[in-house]
CSV table of C-alpha atoms in Angstrom, one decimal:
chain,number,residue,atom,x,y,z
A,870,UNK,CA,-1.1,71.1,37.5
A,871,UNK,CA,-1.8,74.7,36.2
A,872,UNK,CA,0.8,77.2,34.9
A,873,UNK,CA,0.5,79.1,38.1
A,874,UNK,CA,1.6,76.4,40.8
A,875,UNK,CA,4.1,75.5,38.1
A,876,UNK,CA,5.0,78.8,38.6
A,877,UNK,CA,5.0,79.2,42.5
A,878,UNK,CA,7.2,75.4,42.6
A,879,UNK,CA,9.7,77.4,40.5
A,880,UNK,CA,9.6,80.5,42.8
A,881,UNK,CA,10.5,78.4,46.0
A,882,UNK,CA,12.8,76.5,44.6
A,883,UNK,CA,14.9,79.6,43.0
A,884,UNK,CA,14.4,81.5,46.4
A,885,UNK,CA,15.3,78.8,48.8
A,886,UNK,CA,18.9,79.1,48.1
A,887,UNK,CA,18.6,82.7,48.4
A,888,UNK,CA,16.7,82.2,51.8
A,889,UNK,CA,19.2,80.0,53.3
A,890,UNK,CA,22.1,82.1,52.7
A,891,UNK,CA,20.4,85.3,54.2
A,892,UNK,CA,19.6,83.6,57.1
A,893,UNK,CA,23.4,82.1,57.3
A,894,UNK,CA,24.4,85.8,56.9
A,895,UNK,CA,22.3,86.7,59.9
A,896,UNK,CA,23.3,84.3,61.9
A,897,UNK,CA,26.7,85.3,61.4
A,898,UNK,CA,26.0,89.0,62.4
A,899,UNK,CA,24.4,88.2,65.4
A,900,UNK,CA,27.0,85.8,66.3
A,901,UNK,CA,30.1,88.8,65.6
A,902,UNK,CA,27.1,91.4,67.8
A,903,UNK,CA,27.3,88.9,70.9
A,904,UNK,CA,31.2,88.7,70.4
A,905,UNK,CA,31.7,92.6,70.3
A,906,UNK,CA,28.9,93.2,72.7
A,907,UNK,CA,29.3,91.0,75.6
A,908,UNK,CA,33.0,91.3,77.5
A,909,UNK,CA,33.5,87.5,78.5
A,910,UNK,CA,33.0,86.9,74.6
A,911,UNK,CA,35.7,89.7,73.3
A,912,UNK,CA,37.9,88.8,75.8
A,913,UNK,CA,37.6,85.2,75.2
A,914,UNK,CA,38.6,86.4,71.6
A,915,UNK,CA,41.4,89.4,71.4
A,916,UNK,CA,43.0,88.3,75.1
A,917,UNK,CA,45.3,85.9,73.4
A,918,UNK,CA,46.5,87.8,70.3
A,919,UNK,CA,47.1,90.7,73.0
A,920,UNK,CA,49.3,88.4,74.9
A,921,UNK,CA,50.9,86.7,71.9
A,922,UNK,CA,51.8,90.6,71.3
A,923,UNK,CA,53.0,91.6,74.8
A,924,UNK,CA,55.2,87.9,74.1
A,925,UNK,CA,56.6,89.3,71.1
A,926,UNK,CA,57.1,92.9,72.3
A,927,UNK,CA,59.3,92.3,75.5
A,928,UNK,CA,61.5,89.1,73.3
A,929,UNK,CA,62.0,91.9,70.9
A,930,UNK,CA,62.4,94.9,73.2
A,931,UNK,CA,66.4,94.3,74.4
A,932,UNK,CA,66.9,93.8,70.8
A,933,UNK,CA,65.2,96.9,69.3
A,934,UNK,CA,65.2,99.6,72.3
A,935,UNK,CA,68.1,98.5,73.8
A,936,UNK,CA,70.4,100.2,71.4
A,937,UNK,CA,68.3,103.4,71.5
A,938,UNK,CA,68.2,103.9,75.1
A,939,UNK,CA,72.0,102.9,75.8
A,940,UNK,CA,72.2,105.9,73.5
A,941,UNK,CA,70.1,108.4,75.0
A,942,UNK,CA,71.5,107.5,78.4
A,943,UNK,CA,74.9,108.0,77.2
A,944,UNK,CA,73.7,111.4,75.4
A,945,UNK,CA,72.2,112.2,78.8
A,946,UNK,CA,75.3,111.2,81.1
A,947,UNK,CA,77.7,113.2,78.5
A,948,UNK,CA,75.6,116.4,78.7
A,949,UNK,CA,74.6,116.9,82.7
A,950,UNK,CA,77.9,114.9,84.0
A,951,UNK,CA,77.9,117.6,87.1
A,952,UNK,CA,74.0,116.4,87.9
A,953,UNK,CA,75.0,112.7,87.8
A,954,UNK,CA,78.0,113.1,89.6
A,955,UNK,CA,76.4,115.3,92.0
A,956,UNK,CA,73.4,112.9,92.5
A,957,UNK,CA,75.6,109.4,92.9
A,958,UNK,CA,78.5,111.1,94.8
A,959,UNK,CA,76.6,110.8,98.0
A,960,UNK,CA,75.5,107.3,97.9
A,961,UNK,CA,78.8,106.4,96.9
A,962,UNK,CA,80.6,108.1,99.3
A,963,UNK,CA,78.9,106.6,101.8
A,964,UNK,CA,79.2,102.9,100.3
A,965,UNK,CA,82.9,103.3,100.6
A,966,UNK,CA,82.9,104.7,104.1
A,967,UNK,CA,80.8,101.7,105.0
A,968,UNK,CA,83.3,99.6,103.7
A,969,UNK,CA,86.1,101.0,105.3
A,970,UNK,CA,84.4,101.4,108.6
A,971,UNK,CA,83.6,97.5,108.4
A,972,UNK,CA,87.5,96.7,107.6
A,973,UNK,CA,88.2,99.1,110.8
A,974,UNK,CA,85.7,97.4,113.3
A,975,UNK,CA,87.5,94.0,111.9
A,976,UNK,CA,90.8,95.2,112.3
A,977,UNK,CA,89.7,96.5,115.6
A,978,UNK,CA,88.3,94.0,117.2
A,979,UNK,CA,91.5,91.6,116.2
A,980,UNK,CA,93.4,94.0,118.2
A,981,UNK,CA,91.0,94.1,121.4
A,982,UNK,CA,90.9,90.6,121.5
A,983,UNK,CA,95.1,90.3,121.5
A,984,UNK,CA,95.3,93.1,123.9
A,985,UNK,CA,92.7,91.3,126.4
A,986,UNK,CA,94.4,88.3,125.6
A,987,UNK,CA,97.5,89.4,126.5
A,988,UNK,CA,96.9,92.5,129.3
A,989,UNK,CA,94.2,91.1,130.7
A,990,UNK,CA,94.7,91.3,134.3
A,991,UNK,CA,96.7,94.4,134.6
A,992,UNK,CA,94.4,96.1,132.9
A,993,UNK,CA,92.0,95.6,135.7
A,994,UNK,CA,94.4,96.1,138.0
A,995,UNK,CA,95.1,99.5,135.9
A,996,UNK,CA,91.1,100.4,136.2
A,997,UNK,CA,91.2,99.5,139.5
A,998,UNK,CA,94.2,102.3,140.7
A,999,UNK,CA,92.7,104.7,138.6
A,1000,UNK,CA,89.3,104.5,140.5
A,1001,UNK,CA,91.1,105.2,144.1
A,1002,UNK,CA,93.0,108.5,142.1
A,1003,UNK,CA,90.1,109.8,141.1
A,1004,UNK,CA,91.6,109.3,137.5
A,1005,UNK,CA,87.8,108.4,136.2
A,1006,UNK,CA,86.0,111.7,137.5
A,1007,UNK,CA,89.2,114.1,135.6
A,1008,UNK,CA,88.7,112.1,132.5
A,1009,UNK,CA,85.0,112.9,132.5
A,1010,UNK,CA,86.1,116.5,133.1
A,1011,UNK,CA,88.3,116.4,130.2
A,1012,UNK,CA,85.8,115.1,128.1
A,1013,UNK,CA,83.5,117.6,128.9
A,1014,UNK,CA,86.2,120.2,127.7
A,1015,UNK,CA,87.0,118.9,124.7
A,1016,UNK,CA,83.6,118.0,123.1
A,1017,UNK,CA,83.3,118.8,119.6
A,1018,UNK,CA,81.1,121.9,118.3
A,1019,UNK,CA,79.7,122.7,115.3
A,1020,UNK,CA,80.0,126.5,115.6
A,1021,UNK,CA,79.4,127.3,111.0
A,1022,UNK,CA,78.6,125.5,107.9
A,1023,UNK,CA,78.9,127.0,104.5
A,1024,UNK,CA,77.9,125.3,101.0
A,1025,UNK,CA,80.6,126.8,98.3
A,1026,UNK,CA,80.4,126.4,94.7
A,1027,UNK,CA,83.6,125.5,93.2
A,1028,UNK,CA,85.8,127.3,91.2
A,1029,UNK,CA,83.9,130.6,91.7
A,1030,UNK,CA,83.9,130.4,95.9
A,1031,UNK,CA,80.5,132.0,95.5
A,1032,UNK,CA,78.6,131.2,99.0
A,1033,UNK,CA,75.3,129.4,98.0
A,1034,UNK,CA,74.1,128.9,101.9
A,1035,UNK,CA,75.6,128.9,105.4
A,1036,UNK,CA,74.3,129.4,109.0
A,1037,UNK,CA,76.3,130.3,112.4
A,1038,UNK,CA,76.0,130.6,115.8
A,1039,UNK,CA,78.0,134.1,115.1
A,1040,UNK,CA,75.9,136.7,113.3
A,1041,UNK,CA,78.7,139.0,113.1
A,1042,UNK,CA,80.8,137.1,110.9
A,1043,UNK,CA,80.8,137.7,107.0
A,1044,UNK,CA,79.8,134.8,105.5
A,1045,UNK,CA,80.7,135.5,101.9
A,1046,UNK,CA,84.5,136.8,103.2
A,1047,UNK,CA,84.8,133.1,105.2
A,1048,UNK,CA,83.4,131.6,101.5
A,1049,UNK,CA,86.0,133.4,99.7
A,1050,UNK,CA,88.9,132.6,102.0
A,1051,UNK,CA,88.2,129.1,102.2
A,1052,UNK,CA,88.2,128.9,98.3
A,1053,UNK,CA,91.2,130.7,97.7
A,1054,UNK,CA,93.4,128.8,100.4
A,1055,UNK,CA,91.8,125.2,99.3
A,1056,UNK,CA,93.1,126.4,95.2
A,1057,UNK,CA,96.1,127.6,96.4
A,1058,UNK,CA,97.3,123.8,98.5
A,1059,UNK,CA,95.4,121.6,95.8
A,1060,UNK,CA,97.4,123.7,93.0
A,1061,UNK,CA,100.6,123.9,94.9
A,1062,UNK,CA,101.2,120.4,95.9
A,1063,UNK,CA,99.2,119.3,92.2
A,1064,UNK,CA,98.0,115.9,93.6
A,1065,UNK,CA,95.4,114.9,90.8
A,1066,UNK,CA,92.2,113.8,91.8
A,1067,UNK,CA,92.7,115.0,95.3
A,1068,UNK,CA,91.1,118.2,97.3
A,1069,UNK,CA,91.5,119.5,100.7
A,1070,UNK,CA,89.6,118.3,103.5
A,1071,UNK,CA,90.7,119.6,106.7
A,1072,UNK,CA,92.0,123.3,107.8
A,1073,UNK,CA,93.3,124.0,111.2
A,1074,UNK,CA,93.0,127.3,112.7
A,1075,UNK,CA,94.1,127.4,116.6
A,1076,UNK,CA,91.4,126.2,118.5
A,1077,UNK,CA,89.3,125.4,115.1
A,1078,UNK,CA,88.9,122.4,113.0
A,1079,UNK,CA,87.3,123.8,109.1
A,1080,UNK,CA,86.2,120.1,108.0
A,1081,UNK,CA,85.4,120.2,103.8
A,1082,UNK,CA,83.4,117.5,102.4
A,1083,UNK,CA,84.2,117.9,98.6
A,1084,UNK,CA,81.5,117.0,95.6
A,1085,UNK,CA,81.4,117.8,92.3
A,1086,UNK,CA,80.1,121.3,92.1
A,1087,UNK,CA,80.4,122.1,95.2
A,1088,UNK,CA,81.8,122.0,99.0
A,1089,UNK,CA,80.5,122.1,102.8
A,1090,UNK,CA,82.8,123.8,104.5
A,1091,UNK,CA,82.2,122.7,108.2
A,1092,UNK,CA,83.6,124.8,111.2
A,1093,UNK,CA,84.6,123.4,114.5
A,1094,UNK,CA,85.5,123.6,117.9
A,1095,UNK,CA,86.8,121.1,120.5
A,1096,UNK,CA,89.0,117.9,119.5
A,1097,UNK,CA,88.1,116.8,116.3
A,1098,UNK,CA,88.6,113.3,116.6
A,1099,UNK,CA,88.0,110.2,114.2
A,1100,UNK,CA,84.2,109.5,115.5
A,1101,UNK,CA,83.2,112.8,115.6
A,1102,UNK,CA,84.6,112.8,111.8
A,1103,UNK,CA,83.2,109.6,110.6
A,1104,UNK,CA,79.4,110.8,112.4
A,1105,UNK,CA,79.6,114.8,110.6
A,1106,UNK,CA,80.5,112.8,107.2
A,1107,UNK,CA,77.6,110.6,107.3
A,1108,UNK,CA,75.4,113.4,108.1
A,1109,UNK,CA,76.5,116.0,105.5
A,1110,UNK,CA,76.3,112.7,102.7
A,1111,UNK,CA,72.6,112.4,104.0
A,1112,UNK,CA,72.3,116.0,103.5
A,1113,UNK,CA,73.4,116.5,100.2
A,1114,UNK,CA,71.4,113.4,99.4
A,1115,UNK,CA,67.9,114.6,100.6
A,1116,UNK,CA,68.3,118.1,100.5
A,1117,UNK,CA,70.8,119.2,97.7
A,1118,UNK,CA,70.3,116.7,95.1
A,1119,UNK,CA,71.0,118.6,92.3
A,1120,UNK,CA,69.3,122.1,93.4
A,1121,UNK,CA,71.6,124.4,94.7
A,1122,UNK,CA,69.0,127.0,93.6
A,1123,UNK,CA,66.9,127.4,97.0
A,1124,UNK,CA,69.5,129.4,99.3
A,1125,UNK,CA,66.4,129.8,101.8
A,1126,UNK,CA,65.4,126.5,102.3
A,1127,UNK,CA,69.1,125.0,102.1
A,1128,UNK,CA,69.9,127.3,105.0
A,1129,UNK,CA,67.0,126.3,107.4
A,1130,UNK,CA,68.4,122.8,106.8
A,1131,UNK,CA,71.8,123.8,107.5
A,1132,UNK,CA,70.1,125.3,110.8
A,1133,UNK,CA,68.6,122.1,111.7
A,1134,UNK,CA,71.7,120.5,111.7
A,1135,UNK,CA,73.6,123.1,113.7
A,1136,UNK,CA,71.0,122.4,116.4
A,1137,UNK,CA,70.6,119.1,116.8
A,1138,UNK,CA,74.8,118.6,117.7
């Protein structure tokens, strides 16, 4: 054996090392290209360090946010009390009157069933007299006379009595005198009699019933003719709750559009 395959033994046995670890380091890089390259790969990969993440985050979350949005909600609530107030008086109002009106029909039907119980049969001998007197067809008549009529509505801001919408069947009334009048007398009985946490609901003028539905901010002033009874009541409440729910909310702004709501419920009673 010559120098010179002495010398190319030497070569491949110094580079064969050399050799293997380039090709390891290949390998390597083609194996991290498939993995960042194909999806199924990557995704077989980061998915669960994402969801050991999303794990950790939402243990953590009550812990760490919960302080700093119990704080900006209170920030929030302290600053625009009029807008929450104005927003959850509605729904509210209307969870209590549901309440109520389920303790009536209760007590209500307990007292139907004792009077049927107990007048059963002359009270059909009662309905039967009054169908020979013609009793029946003058009721009818009277009910016909005394159904109830939304004749105005007006939406008052509070304190100020400054009319912020109304509609009427009577063009010739001044809207913003009626505004003014109702606000001074409804200051005037809630200061005089100093009842706190109280407001005036109802005004009678002769032949008219003014209904007020008080929120926060604001009032609907509601005028009426015919007997104002307790059904006709309970019905206008639920209907001006709806309407400061959908349509008010807490925009008082719109004048236009509030009155061409205000129309549409003047028309359809």
């Amino acid at each position: 054996m010559n120098d010179s395959d002495k010398l190319l033994i030497l070569k491949k046995l110094l580079l064969a090392e050399d050799r293997d670890f380039a090709n390891g380091i290949l390998q390597k890089l083609e194996s991290l290209e498939n993995t960042v390259n194909i999806e199924e790969n990557l995704s077989e990969k980061v998915n669960p360090i994402i969801d050991k993440k999303i794990e950790d985050f939402v243990a953590l979350m009550p812990k760490k946010l919960g302080p700093t949005i119990t704080e900006a909600l209170d920030f929030q609530i302290k600053n625009s009390q009029d807008k929450v107030v104005d927003a959850l008086f509605p729904i509210i109002g209307k969870m209590i009157k549901k309440y109520i009106q389920q303790e009536m029909k209760i007590l209500s039907d307990n007292i139907n069933n004792q009077v049927q119980s107990t007048f059963s049969v002359s009270g059909i001998k009662s309905k039967a007299k009054s169908m020979f007197k013609g009793e029946s067809k003058k009721k009818r008549i009277f009910d016909e006379l005394s159904n109830c009529k939304i004749e105005q509505i007006f939406i008052v801001e509070k304190g100020s009595g400054a009319l912020l919408s109304s509609t009427s069947n009577d063009d010739s009334i001044d809207d913003d005198m009626v505004a003014g009048m109702l606000t001074a007398i409804k200051s005037f009985v809630e200061d005089a009699f100093a009842k706190k946490n109280q407001s005036l609901e109802l005004i009678q003028y002769e032949l008219y019933n003014i209904h007020i539905q008080n929120f926060n901010t604001y009032y609907i002033a509601v005028v009426i003719s015919g007997v104002f009874d307790a059904t006709f009541k309970n019905n206008l409440e639920n209907k001006l709750f709806d309407f400061a729910t959908y349509h008010i909310k807490n925009d008082l702004s719109n004048g236009i559009y509030l009155s061409e709501k205000l129309q549409e419920l003047l028309n359809h009673e």
